[in-house]
Amino acid sequence: MIAHEALRISNMTRSASGTIEQPGTNVAQKSGLNYSILDAGWGLFLNVLRAKAESAGRVVVAVNPANTSRTCPRCGHCAKENRVTQADFRCVACGHTDHADVVGATNVLRAGLALLTP
Ligand SMILES: [Zn+2]
């Protein structure tokens, strides 16, 4: 089984320059991110992944990414304060620490498994 975040590509690629009433910040940086997201072709990648997984008898599950990066995989405490930096996760309730990407991946996998459980 393969679980992945159901990324909202349209939100992530919204114009970085904003509007006249609400101009964007870090426009060049965000434009670069938008370009890389589009360039990577997530939709195409996921289509190929699903086809390959199906031919290998595997299931691909898209999960809601909400709170996957701020929920403690040990105790379940969910708080934005758990996320110390982009890379560091430290649970303010139980003290569990790990790389934020490992925490996110663990929570996405659990959410995917939960969706498959009848
Ligand atoms: Zn915890």
Short mmCIF file of C-alpha atoms and ligand atoms in Angstrom, two decimals:
data_model
loop_
_atom_site.label_atom_id
_atom_site.label_comp_id
_atom_site.label_asym_id
_atom_site.label_seq_id
_atom_site.Cartn_x
_atom_site.Cartn_y
_atom_site.Cartn_z
CA MET A 1 0.00 0.00 0.00
CA ILE A 2 1.21 3.48 -0.85
CA ALA A 3 -0.23 6.52 0.89
CA HIS A 4 0.36 10.09 -0.22
CA GLU A 5 -0.90 13.51 0.73
CA ALA A 6 -3.74 14.70 -1.44
CA LEU A 7 -1.89 17.88 -2.37
CA ARG A 8 -4.04 20.79 -3.41
CA ILE A 9 -1.90 21.75 -6.35
CA SER A 10 -4.18 24.59 -7.44
CA ASN A 11 -3.80 26.24 -4.01
CA MET A 12 -0.06 25.74 -3.91
CA THR A 13 0.34 27.25 -7.34
CA ARG A 14 -1.85 30.31 -6.82
CA SER A 15 -0.22 33.41 -8.24
CA ALA A 16 2.63 34.50 -5.99
CA SER A 17 2.25 38.12 -7.01
CA GLY A 18 -1.19 38.33 -5.41
CA THR A 19 -3.63 41.11 -6.27
CA ILE A 20 -3.40 44.91 -6.24
CA GLU A 21 -5.35 44.97 -2.95
CA GLN A 22 -3.25 42.18 -1.42
CA PRO A 23 0.16 42.03 -3.05
CA GLY A 24 2.14 38.85 -2.43
CA THR A 25 5.28 38.57 -0.37
CA ASN A 26 8.47 36.68 -1.31
CA VAL A 27 7.17 36.69 -4.86
CA ALA A 28 10.36 35.44 -6.51
CA GLN A 29 10.74 32.61 -3.97
CA LYS A 30 7.12 31.50 -4.32
CA SER A 31 7.27 31.74 -8.10
CA GLY A 32 10.20 29.36 -7.97
CA LEU A 33 8.22 26.96 -5.78
CA ASN A 34 5.23 27.17 -8.10
CA TYR A 35 7.45 26.44 -11.05
CA SER A 36 9.03 23.42 -9.38
CA ILE A 37 5.63 22.01 -8.35
CA LEU A 38 4.30 22.38 -11.86
CA ASP A 39 7.55 21.22 -13.40
CA ALA A 40 7.53 18.06 -11.32
CA GLY A 41 4.11 17.26 -12.76
CA TRP A 42 2.55 15.85 -9.60
CA GLY A 43 -0.64 14.91 -11.37
CA LEU A 44 1.24 13.00 -14.03
CA PHE A 45 3.47 11.38 -11.43
CA LEU A 46 0.47 10.21 -9.39
CA ASN A 47 -1.20 8.81 -12.51
CA VAL A 48 1.91 6.79 -13.36
CA LEU A 49 2.25 5.71 -9.72
CA ARG A 50 -1.36 4.49 -9.62
CA ALA A 51 -0.93 2.56 -12.88
CA LYS A 52 2.30 0.92 -11.74
CA ALA A 53 0.84 0.12 -8.32
CA GLU A 54 -2.25 -1.43 -9.88
CA SER A 55 -0.19 -3.64 -12.17
CA ALA A 56 1.83 -4.75 -9.14
CA GLY A 57 -1.30 -5.48 -7.12
CA ARG A 58 -0.80 -2.52 -4.81
CA VAL A 59 -3.22 0.12 -3.57
CA VAL A 60 -2.58 3.86 -3.67
CA VAL A 61 -4.45 5.99 -1.14
CA ALA A 62 -4.68 9.80 -1.09
CA VAL A 63 -5.16 11.17 2.41
CA ASN A 64 -6.20 14.57 3.72
CA PRO A 65 -2.93 16.33 4.59
CA ALA A 66 -4.50 18.47 7.34
CA ASN A 67 -2.41 18.34 10.53
CA THR A 68 -0.14 15.51 9.34
CA SER A 69 2.90 17.68 10.09
CA ARG A 70 1.76 18.90 13.53
CA THR A 71 0.28 15.75 15.12
CA CYS A 72 2.49 13.70 17.43
CA PRO A 73 2.77 10.09 16.16
CA ARG A 74 3.43 8.88 19.72
CA CYS A 75 0.65 10.50 21.78
CA GLY A 76 -1.63 12.07 19.16
CA HIS A 77 -1.32 15.62 20.52
CA CYS A 78 -1.95 18.09 17.70
CA ALA A 79 -0.53 21.60 17.97
CA LYS A 80 1.29 23.97 15.68
CA GLU A 81 3.83 24.45 18.50
CA ASN A 82 4.94 20.82 17.96
CA ARG A 83 6.62 22.01 14.79
CA VAL A 84 9.75 23.80 16.02
CA THR A 85 11.23 24.49 12.59
CA GLN A 86 10.69 23.27 9.03
CA ALA A 87 12.78 20.18 9.87
CA ASP A 88 12.29 19.68 13.61
CA PHE A 89 9.30 18.19 15.43
CA ARG A 90 9.07 18.26 19.23
CA CYS A 91 5.78 17.31 20.90
CA VAL A 92 4.88 19.84 23.60
CA ALA A 93 2.76 17.19 25.39
CA CYS A 94 5.02 14.10 25.56
CA GLY A 95 8.44 15.37 24.42
CA HIS A 96 8.69 13.04 21.42
CA THR A 97 11.20 14.37 18.89
CA ASP A 98 11.85 13.39 15.29
CA HIS A 99 12.52 14.86 11.88
CA ALA A 100 9.38 16.63 10.74
CA ASP A 101 9.34 14.70 7.46
CA VAL A 102 9.39 11.38 9.34
CA VAL A 103 6.48 12.58 11.49
CA GLY A 104 4.55 13.66 8.40
CA ALA A 105 5.21 10.38 6.57
CA THR A 106 4.22 8.33 9.64
CA ASN A 107 0.93 10.22 9.97
CA VAL A 108 0.17 9.95 6.24
CA LEU A 109 0.81 6.19 6.34
CA ARG A 110 -1.45 5.77 9.39
CA ALA A 111 -4.18 7.82 7.77
CA GLY A 112 -3.93 5.70 4.61
CA LEU A 113 -4.11 2.46 6.58
CA ALA A 114 -7.10 3.79 8.51
CA LEU A 115 -8.90 4.54 5.23
CA LEU A 116 -8.34 0.95 4.09
CA THR A 117 -9.58 -0.57 7.35
CA PRO A 118 -13.26 -1.53 7.03
ZN ZN B 1 3.38 13.53 21.88
#
